[in-house]
Short mmCIF file of C-alpha atoms and ligand atoms in Angstrom, two decimals:
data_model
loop_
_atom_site.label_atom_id
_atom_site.label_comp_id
_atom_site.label_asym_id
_atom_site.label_seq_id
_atom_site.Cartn_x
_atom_site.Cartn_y
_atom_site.Cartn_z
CA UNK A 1 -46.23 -26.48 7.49
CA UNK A 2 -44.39 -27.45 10.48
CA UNK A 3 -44.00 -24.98 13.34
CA UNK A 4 -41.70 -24.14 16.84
CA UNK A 5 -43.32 -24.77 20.24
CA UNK A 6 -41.18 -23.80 22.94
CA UNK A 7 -42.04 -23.79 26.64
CA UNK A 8 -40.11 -20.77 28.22
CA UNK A 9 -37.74 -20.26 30.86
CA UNK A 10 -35.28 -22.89 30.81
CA UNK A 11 -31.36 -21.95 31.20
CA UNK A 12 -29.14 -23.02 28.45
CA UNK A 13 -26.06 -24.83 28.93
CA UNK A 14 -23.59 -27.36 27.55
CA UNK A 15 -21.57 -27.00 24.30
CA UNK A 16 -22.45 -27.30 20.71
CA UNK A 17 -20.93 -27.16 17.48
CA UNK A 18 -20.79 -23.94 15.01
CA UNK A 19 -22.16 -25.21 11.64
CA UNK A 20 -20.71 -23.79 8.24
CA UNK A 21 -21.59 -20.90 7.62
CA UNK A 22 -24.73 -19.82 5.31
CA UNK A 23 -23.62 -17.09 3.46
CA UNK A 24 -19.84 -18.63 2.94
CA UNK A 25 -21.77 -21.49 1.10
CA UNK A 26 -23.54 -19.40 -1.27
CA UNK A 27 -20.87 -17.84 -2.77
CA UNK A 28 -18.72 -20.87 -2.30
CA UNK A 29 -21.10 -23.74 -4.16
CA UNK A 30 -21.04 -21.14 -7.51
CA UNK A 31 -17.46 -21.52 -7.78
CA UNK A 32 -17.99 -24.76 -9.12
CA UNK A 33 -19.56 -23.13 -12.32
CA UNK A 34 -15.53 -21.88 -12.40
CA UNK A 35 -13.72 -25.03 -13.40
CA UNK A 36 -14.18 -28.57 -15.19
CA UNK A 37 -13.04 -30.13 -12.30
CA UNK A 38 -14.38 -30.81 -9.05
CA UNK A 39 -14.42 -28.80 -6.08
CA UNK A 40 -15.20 -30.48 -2.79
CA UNK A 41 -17.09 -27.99 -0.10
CA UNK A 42 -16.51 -29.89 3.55
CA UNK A 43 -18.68 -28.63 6.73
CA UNK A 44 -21.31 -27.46 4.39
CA UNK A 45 -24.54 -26.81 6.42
CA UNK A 46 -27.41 -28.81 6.00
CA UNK A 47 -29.92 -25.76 4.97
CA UNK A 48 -32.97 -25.63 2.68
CA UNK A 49 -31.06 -22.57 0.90
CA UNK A 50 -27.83 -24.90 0.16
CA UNK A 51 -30.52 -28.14 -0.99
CA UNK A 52 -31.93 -25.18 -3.25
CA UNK A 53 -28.16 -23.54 -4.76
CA UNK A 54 -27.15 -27.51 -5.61
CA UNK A 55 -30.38 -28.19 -7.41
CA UNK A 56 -29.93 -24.24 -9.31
CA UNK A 57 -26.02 -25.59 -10.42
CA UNK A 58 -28.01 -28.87 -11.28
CA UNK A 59 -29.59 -26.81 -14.15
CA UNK A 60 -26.41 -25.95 -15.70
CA UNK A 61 -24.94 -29.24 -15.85
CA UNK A 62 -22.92 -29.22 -12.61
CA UNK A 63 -22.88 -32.70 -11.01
CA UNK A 64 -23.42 -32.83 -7.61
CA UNK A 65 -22.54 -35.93 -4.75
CA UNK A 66 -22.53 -35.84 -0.88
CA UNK A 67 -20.38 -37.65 0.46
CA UNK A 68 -20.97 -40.14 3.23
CA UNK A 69 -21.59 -38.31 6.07
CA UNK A 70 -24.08 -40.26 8.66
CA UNK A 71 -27.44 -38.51 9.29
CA UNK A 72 -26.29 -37.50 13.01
CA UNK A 73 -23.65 -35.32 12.09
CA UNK A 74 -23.79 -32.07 11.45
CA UNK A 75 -22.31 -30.48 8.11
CA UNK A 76 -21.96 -32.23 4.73
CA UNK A 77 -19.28 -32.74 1.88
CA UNK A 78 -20.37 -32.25 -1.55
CA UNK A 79 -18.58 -32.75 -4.76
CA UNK A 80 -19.08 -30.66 -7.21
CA UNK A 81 -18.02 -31.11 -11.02
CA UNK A 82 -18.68 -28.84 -14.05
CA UNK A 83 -17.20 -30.65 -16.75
CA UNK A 84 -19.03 -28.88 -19.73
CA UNK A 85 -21.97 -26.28 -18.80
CA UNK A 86 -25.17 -27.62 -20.29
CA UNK A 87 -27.13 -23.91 -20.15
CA UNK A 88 -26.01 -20.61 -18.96
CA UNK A 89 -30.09 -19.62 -17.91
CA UNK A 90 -31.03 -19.06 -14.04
CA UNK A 91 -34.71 -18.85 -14.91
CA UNK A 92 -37.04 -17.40 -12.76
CA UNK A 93 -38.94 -20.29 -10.98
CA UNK A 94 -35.08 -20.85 -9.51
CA UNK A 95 -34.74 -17.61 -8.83
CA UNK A 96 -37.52 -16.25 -7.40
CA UNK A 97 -37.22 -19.04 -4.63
CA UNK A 98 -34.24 -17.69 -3.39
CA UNK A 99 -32.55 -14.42 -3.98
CA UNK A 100 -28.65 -15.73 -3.60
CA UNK A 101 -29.36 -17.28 -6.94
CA UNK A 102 -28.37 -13.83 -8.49
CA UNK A 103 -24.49 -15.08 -8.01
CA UNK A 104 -24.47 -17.50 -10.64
CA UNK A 105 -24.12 -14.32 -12.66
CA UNK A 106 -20.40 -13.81 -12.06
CA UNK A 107 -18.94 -17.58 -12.68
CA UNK A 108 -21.12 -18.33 -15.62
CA UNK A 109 -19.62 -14.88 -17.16
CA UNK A 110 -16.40 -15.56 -16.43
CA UNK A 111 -16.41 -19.03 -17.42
CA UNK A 112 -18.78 -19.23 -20.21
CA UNK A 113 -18.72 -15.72 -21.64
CA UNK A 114 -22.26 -14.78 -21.34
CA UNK A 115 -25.10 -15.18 -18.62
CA UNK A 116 -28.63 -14.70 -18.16
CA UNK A 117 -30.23 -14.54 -14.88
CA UNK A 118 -33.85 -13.60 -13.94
CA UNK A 119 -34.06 -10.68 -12.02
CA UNK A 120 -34.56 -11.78 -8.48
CA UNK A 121 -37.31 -9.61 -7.69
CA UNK A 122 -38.68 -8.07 -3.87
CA UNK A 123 -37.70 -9.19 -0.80
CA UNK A 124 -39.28 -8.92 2.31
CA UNK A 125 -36.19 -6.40 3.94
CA UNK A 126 -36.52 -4.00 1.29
CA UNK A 127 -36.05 -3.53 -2.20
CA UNK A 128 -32.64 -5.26 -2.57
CA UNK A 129 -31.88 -3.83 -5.80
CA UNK A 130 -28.84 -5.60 -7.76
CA UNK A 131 -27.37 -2.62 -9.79
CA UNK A 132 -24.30 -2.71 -8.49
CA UNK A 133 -23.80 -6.35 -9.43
CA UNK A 134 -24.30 -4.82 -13.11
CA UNK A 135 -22.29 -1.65 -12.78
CA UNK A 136 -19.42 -3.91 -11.46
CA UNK A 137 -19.53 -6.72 -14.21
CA UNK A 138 -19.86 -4.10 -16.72
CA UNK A 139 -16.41 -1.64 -15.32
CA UNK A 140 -14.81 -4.95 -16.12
CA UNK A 141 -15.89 -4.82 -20.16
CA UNK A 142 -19.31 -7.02 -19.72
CA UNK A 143 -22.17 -5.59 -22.25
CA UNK A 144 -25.48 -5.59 -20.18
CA UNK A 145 -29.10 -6.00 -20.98
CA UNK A 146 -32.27 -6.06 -19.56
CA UNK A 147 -35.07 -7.97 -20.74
CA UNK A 148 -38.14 -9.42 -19.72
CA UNK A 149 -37.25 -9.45 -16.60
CA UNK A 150 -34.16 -11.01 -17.14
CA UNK A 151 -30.59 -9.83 -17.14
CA UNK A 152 -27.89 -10.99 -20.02
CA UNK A 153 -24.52 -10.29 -19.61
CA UNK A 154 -21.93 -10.83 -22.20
CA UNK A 155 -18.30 -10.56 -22.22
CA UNK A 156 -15.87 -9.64 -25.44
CA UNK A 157 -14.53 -12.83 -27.46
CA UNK A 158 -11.74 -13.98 -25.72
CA UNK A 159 -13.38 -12.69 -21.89
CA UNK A 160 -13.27 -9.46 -19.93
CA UNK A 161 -11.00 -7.08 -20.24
CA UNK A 162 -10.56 -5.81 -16.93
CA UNK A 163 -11.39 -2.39 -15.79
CA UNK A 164 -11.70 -0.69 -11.87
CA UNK A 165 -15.06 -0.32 -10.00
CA UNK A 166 -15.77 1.68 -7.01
CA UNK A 167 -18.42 0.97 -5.31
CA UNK A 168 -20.43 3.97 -3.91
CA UNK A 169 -22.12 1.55 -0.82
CA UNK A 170 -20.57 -1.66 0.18
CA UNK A 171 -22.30 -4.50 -1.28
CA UNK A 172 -21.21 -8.17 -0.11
CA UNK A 173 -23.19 -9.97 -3.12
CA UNK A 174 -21.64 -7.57 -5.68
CA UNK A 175 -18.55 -7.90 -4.16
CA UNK A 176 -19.01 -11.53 -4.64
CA UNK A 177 -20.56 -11.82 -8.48
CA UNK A 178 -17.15 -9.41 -9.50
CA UNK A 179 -15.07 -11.52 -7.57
CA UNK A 180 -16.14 -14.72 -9.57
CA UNK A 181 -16.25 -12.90 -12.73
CA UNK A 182 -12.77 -11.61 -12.48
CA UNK A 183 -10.71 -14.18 -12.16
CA UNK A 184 -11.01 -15.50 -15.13
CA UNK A 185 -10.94 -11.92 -17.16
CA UNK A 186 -8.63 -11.54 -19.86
CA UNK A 187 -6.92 -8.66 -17.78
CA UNK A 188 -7.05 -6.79 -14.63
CA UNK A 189 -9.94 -6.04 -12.50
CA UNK A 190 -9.82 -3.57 -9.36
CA UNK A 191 -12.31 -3.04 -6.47
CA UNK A 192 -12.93 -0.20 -4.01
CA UNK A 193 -14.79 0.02 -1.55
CA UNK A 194 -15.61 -3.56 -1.88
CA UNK A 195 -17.39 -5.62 0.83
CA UNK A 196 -14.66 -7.60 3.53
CA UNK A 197 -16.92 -9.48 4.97
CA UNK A 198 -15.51 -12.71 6.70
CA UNK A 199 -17.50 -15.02 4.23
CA UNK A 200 -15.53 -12.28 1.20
CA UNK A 201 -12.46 -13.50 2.54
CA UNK A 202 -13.35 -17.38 2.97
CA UNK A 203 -14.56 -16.74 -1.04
CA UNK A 204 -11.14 -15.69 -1.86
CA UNK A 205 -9.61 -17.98 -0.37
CA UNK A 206 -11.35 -20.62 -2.51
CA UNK A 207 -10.59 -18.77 -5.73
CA UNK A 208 -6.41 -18.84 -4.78
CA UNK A 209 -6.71 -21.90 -3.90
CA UNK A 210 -8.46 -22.79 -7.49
CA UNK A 211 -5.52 -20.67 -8.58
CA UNK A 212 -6.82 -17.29 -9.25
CA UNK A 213 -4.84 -14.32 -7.98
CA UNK A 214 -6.21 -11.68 -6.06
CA UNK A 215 -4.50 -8.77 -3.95
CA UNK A 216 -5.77 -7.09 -1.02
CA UNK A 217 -7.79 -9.88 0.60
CA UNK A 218 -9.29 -9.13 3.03
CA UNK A 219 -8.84 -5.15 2.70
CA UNK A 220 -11.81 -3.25 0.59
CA UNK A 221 -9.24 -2.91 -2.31
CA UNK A 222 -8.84 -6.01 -4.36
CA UNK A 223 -7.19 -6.71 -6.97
CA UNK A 224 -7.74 -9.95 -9.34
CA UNK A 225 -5.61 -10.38 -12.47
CA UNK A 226 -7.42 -12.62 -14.93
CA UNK A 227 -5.90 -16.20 -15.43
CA UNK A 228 -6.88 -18.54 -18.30
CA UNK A 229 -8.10 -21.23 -16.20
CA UNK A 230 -8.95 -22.18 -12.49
CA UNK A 231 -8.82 -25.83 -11.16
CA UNK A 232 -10.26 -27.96 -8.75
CA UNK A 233 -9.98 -27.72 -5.15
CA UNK A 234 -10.46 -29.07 -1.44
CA UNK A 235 -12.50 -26.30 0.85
CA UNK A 236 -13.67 -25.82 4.06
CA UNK A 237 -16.68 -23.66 4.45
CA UNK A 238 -16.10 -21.34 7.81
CA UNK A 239 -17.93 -21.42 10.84
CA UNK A 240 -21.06 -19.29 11.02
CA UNK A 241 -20.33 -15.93 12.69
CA UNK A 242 -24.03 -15.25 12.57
CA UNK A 243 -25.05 -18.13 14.00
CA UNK A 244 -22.86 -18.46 16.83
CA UNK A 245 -24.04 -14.92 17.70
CA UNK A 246 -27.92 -16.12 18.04
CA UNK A 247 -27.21 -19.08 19.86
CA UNK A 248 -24.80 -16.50 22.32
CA UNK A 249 -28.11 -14.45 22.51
CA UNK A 250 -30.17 -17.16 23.49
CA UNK A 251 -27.91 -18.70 26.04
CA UNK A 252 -27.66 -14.69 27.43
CA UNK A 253 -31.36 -14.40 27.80
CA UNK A 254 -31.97 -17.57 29.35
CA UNK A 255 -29.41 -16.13 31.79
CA UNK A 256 -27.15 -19.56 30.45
CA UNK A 257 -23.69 -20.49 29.57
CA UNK A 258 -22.81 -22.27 26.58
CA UNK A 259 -19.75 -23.20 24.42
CA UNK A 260 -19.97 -22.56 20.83
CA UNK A 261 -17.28 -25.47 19.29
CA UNK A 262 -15.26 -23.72 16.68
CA UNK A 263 -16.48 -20.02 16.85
CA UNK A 264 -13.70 -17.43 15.73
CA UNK A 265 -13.74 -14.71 17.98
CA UNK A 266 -11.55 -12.91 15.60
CA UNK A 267 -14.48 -12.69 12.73
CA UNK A 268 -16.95 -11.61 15.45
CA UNK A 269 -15.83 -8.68 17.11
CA UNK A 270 -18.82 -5.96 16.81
CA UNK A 271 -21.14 -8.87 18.07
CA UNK A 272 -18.77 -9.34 21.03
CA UNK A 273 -18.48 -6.07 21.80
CA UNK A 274 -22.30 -5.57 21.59
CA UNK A 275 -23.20 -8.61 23.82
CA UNK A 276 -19.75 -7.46 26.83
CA UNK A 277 -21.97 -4.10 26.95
CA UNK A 278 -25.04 -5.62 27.66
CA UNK A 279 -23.01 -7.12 30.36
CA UNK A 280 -22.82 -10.81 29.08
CA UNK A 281 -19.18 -12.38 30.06
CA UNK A 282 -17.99 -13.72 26.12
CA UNK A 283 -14.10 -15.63 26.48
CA UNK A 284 -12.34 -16.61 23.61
CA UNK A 285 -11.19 -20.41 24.29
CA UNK A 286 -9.10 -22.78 22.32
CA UNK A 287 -12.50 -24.53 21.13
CA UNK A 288 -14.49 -21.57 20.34
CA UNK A 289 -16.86 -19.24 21.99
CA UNK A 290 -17.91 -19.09 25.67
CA UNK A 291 -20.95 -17.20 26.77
CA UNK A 292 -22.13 -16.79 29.91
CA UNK A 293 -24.99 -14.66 31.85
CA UNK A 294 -23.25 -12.48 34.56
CA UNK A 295 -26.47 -10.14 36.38
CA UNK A 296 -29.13 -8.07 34.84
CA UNK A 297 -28.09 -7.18 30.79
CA UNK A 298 -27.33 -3.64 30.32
CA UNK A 299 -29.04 -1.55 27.65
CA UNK A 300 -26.89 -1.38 24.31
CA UNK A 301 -26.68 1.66 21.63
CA UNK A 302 -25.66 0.98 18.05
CA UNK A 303 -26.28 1.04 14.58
CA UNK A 304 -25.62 -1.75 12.04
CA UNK A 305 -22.49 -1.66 9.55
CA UNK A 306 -20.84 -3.08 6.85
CA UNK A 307 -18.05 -5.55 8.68
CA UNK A 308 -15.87 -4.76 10.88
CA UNK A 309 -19.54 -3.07 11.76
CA UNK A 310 -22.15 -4.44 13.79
CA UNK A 311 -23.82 -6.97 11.46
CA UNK A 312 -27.22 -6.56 10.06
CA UNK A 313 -28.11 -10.02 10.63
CA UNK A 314 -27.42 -10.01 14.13
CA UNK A 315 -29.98 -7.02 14.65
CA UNK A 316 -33.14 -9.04 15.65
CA UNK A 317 -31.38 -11.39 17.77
CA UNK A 318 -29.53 -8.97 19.59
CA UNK A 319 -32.72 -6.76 20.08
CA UNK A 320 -34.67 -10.12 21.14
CA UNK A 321 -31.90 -9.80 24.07
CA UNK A 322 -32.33 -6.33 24.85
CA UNK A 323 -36.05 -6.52 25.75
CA UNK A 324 -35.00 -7.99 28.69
CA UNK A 325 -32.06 -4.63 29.13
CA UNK A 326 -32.31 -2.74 32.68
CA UNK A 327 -32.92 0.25 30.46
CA UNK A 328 -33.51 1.34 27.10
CA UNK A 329 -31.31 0.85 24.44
CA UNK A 330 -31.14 2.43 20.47
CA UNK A 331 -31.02 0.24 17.69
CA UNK A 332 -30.77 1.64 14.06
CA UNK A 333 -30.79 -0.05 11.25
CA UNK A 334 -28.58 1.46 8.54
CA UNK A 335 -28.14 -1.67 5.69
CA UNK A 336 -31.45 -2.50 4.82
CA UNK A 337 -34.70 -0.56 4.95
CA UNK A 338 -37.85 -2.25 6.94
CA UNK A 339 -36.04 -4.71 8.70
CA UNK A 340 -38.03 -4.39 11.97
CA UNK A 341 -40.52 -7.15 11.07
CA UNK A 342 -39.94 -8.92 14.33
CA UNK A 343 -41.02 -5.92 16.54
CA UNK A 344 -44.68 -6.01 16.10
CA UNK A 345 -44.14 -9.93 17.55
CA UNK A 346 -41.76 -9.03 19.70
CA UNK A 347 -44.26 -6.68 21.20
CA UNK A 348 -46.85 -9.21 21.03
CA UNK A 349 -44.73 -11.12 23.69
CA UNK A 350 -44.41 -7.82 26.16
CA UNK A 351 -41.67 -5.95 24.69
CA UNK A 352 -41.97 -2.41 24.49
CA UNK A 353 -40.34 -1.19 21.43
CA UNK A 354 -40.85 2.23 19.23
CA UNK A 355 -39.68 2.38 16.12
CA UNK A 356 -39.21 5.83 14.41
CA UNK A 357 -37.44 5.36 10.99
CA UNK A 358 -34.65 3.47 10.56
CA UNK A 359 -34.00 3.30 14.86
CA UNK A 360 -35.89 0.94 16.97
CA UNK A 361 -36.09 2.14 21.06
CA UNK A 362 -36.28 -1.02 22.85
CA UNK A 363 -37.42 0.32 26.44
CA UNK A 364 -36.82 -3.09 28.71
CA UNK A 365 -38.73 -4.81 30.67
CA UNK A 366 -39.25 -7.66 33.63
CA UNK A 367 -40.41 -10.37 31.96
CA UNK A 368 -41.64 -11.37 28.32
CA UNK A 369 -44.62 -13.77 27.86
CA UNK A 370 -44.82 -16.67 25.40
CA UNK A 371 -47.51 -16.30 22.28
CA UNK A 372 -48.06 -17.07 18.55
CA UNK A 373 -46.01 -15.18 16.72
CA UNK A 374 -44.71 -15.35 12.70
CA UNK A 375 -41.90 -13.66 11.01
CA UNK A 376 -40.99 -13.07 7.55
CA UNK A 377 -37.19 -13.30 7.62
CA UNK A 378 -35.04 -16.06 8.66
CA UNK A 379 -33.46 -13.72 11.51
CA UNK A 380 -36.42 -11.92 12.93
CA UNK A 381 -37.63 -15.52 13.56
CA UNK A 382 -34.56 -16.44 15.36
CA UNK A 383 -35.15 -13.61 17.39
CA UNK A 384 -38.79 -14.95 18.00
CA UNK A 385 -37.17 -18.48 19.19
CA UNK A 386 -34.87 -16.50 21.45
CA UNK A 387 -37.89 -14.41 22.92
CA UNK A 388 -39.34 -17.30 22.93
CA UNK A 389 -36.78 -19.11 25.24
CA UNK A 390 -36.88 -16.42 27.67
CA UNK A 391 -40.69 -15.92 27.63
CA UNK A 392 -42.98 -17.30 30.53
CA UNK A 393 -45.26 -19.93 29.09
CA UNK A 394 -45.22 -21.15 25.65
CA UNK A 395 -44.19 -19.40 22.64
CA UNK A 396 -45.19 -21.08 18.82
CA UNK A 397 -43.20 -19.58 15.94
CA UNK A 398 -44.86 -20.46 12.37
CA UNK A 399 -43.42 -20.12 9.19
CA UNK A 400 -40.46 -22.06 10.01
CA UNK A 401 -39.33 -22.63 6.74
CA UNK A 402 -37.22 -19.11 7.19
CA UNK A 403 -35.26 -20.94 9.91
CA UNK A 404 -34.91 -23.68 7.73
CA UNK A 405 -33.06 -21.85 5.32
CA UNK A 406 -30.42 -20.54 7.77
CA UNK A 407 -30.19 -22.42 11.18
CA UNK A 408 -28.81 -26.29 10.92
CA UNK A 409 -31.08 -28.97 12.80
CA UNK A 410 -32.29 -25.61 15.15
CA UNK A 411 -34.51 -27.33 17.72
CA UNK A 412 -31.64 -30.12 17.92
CA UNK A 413 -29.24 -27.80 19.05
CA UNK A 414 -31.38 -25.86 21.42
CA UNK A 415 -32.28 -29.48 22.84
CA UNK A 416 -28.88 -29.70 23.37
CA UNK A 417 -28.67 -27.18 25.58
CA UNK A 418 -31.53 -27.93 27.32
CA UNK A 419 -33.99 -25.84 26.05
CA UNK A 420 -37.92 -27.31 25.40
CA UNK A 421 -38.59 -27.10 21.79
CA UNK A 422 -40.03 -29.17 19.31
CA UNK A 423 -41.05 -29.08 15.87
CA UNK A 424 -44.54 -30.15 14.80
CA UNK A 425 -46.45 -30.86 12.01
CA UNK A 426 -49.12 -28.57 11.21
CA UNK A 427 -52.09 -28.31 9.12
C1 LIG B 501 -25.70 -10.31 2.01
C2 LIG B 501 -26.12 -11.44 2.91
C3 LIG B 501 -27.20 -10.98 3.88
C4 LIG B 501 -26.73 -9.74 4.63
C5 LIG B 501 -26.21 -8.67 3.68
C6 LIG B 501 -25.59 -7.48 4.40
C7 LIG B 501 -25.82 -13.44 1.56
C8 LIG B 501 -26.46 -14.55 0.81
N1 LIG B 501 -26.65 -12.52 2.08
O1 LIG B 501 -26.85 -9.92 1.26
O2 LIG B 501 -27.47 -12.05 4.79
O3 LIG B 501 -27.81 -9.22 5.38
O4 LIG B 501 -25.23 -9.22 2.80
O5 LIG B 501 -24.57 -7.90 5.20
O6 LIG B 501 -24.62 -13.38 1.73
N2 LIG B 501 -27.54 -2.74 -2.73
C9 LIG B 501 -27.83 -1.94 -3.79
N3 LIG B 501 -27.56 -2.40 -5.05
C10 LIG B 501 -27.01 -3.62 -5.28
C11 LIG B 501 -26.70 -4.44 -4.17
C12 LIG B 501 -26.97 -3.96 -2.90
O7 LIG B 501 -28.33 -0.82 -3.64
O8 LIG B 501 -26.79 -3.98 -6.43
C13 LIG B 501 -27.81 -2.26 -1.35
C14 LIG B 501 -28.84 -3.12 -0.63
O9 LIG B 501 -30.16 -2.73 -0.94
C15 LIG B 501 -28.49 -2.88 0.80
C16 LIG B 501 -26.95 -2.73 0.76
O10 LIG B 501 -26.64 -2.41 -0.58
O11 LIG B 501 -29.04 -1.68 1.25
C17 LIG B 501 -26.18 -3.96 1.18
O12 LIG B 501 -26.66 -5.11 0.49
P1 LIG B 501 -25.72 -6.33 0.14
O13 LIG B 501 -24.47 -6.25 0.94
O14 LIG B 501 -25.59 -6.42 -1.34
O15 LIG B 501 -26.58 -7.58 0.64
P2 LIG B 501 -26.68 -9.01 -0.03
O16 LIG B 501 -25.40 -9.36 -0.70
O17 LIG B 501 -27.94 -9.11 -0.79
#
């Protein structure tokens, strides 16, 4: 299994590009389960996780091409083309390999009329549960069972009727799978207090441009009335918010600068806001994102949110940066229960961090100090890299297959910047 080495203490600096975003793709690539003709993704990261989605919509008879993109660039184009679905079964094996399978649910209901999805199982940042997916898909006239450890859902002859949901907690993959289930309903579906999420938005975007019609994009109200059929499309996949926050956590650290090519400030407020009080200088330029070190970083207090909140997938990174704080700052965690996995390696390195509950006191010090550390999630490992980066000595981060499922050609772009990282072979 091939691991990190970096050799600490370098300052970043140069430019380099945003890459699509992960979580846009996931919900994106099902869409093609939507419509017998093809939709074309553009800027489509090059991520295990989006290797593994094409080779899930393989399954059901989806055909998939990438378009010639040379090996050097980043981001791919991939037609996709559902002309008749072959099978409407995610089974398990599929499944259990990655938990964004679970949104095939919502297209192959609305398209095919029924659905059945292995359960997706634990996770390592909690129990992710997926009831809300159900409760959702059934408001809208979808008969449920559970089986085996399998889900069926089934819609009346003819498709969904329509109904309203209200979600009690915000839920950006049930937001999704009811999204892609409504459009093509027989009637009218309504959300509350549905997810708005940037990559919720960049998913209905898709669906109007396929031709569905939804109301209240971009608002936690929505609105979809049911149309007969959806069509092909053209579709960009956005930048990565989350992403462009690491890297602006790294290149803070490393007391750096960098530019971060096609970064919307706009989507990525909370993580400004969080990174200006820790005293890093963050400009909004024509081109994207500039960060820059400006003194000692500040200590931060906050708590993670649904969006416009302070992102739960920006926690690790963030609290990678604040070890090095004058000060002590308060992190709690409010989406997801035990997702502090990084703190125990973060500690290994010199932090000092206390965790009671759901709030993590990072207490800052002078200097970290490179080690061999692991993580179990694909953004407490970034947060190892950035530690890592910062840390005197050298710093190896195992398991990288987590990073490989959300950070495009990683070590690349670090090398980019000037950092010294490579990826070796292990055994
Ligand atoms: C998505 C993102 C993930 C991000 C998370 C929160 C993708 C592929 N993943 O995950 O990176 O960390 O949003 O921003 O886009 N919940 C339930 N029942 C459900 C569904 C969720 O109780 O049926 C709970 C979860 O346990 C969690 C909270 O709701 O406490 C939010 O989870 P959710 O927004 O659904 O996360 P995901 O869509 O899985």
């Amino acid at each position: 299994m091939d691991k990190i080495i970096i050799r600490g203490g370098r300052r970043l600096s140069g430019s380099i590009p945003v890459s699509g975003a992960k979580n846009s793709a996931l919900t994106l690539l099902p869409c093609a389960l939507l419509t017998e003709e093809p939709l074309t993704l553009r800027n489509l990261p090059r991520l295990a996780d989006v290797d593994g989605f094409q080779h899930l919509l393989n399954q059901f008879g989806v055909s998939t091409s990438i378009a010639g993109t040379r090996p050097e660039d980043f981001g791919r184009v991939m037609t996709l083309q559902a002309t008749r679905l072959t099978s409407t079964t995610a089974p398990y094996e599929l499944v259990r390999k990655m938990r964004a399978s679970i949104l095939v649910l919502g297209p192959l209901l609305g398209r095919a009329g029924e659905a059945t999805v292995s359960l997706p199982g634990g996770c390592a940042i909690g129990n992710r549960p997926i009831d809300l997916h159900l409760k959702a898909l059934e408001a809208f006239g979808a008969q449920i069972e559970l089986a085996a450890g399998y889900v069926r859902a089934v819609a009346p002859d003819g498709g969904l009727p329509g109904g309203t949901y209200t979600f009690p907690v915000v839920s950006v993959g049930a937001t999704e799978n009811a999204l892609m289930a409504a459009v093509l309903a027989k009637g009218t579906c309504r959300l509350h207090n549905a997810a708005r999420e940037p990559e919720i938005v960049d998913l209905c975007n898709l669906l109007v441009a396929m031709g569905g019609q939804i109301e209240g994009i971009g608002t936690s109200d929505l609105t979809i009335h049911g149309v007969n059929r959806l069509h092909g499309a053209t579709y960009q996949v956005m930048p990565d918010r989350i992403e462009a926050g690491s890297y602006a956590c790294a290149a803070a650290i490393t007391g750096g600068e960098v530019e971060l090519r096609g970064a919307r400030m706009n989507e990525m407020d909370a993580t400004v806001a969080a990174l200006r009080e820790a005293g890093v200088f963050v400009e909004d330029r024509p081109s994207g994102l500039f960060v820059a070190a400006q003194g000692p970083l500040r200590p931060v207090t906050l708590s993670t949110a649904p969006y416009p909140g302070f992102a739960t997938d920006m926690q690790a990174q963030l609290m990678a940066l604040l070890t090095r704080a004058e000060g002590t700052s308060v992190l709690t965690e409010t989406i997801f229960e035990n997702r502090y996995m990084h703190v125990p390696e973060l500690t290994r390195m010199g932090a000092r961090i206390e965790t009671k509950g759901r709030t993590a006191i990072v207490h800052g010090v002078a200097g970290l100090n490179g080690a061999e550390v692991m993580a179990t999630d694909l953004r407490a490992s970034m947060s190892l890299v950035i530690a890592g980066l910062a840390a005197e000595g050298v710093t190896t981060v195992h398991r990288l297959y987590h990073l490989d499922r959300g950070y495009e050609r990683l070590e690349e772009k670090f090398a980019l910047l000037g950092a010294d990282i490579e990826r070796v072979g292990s055994d």
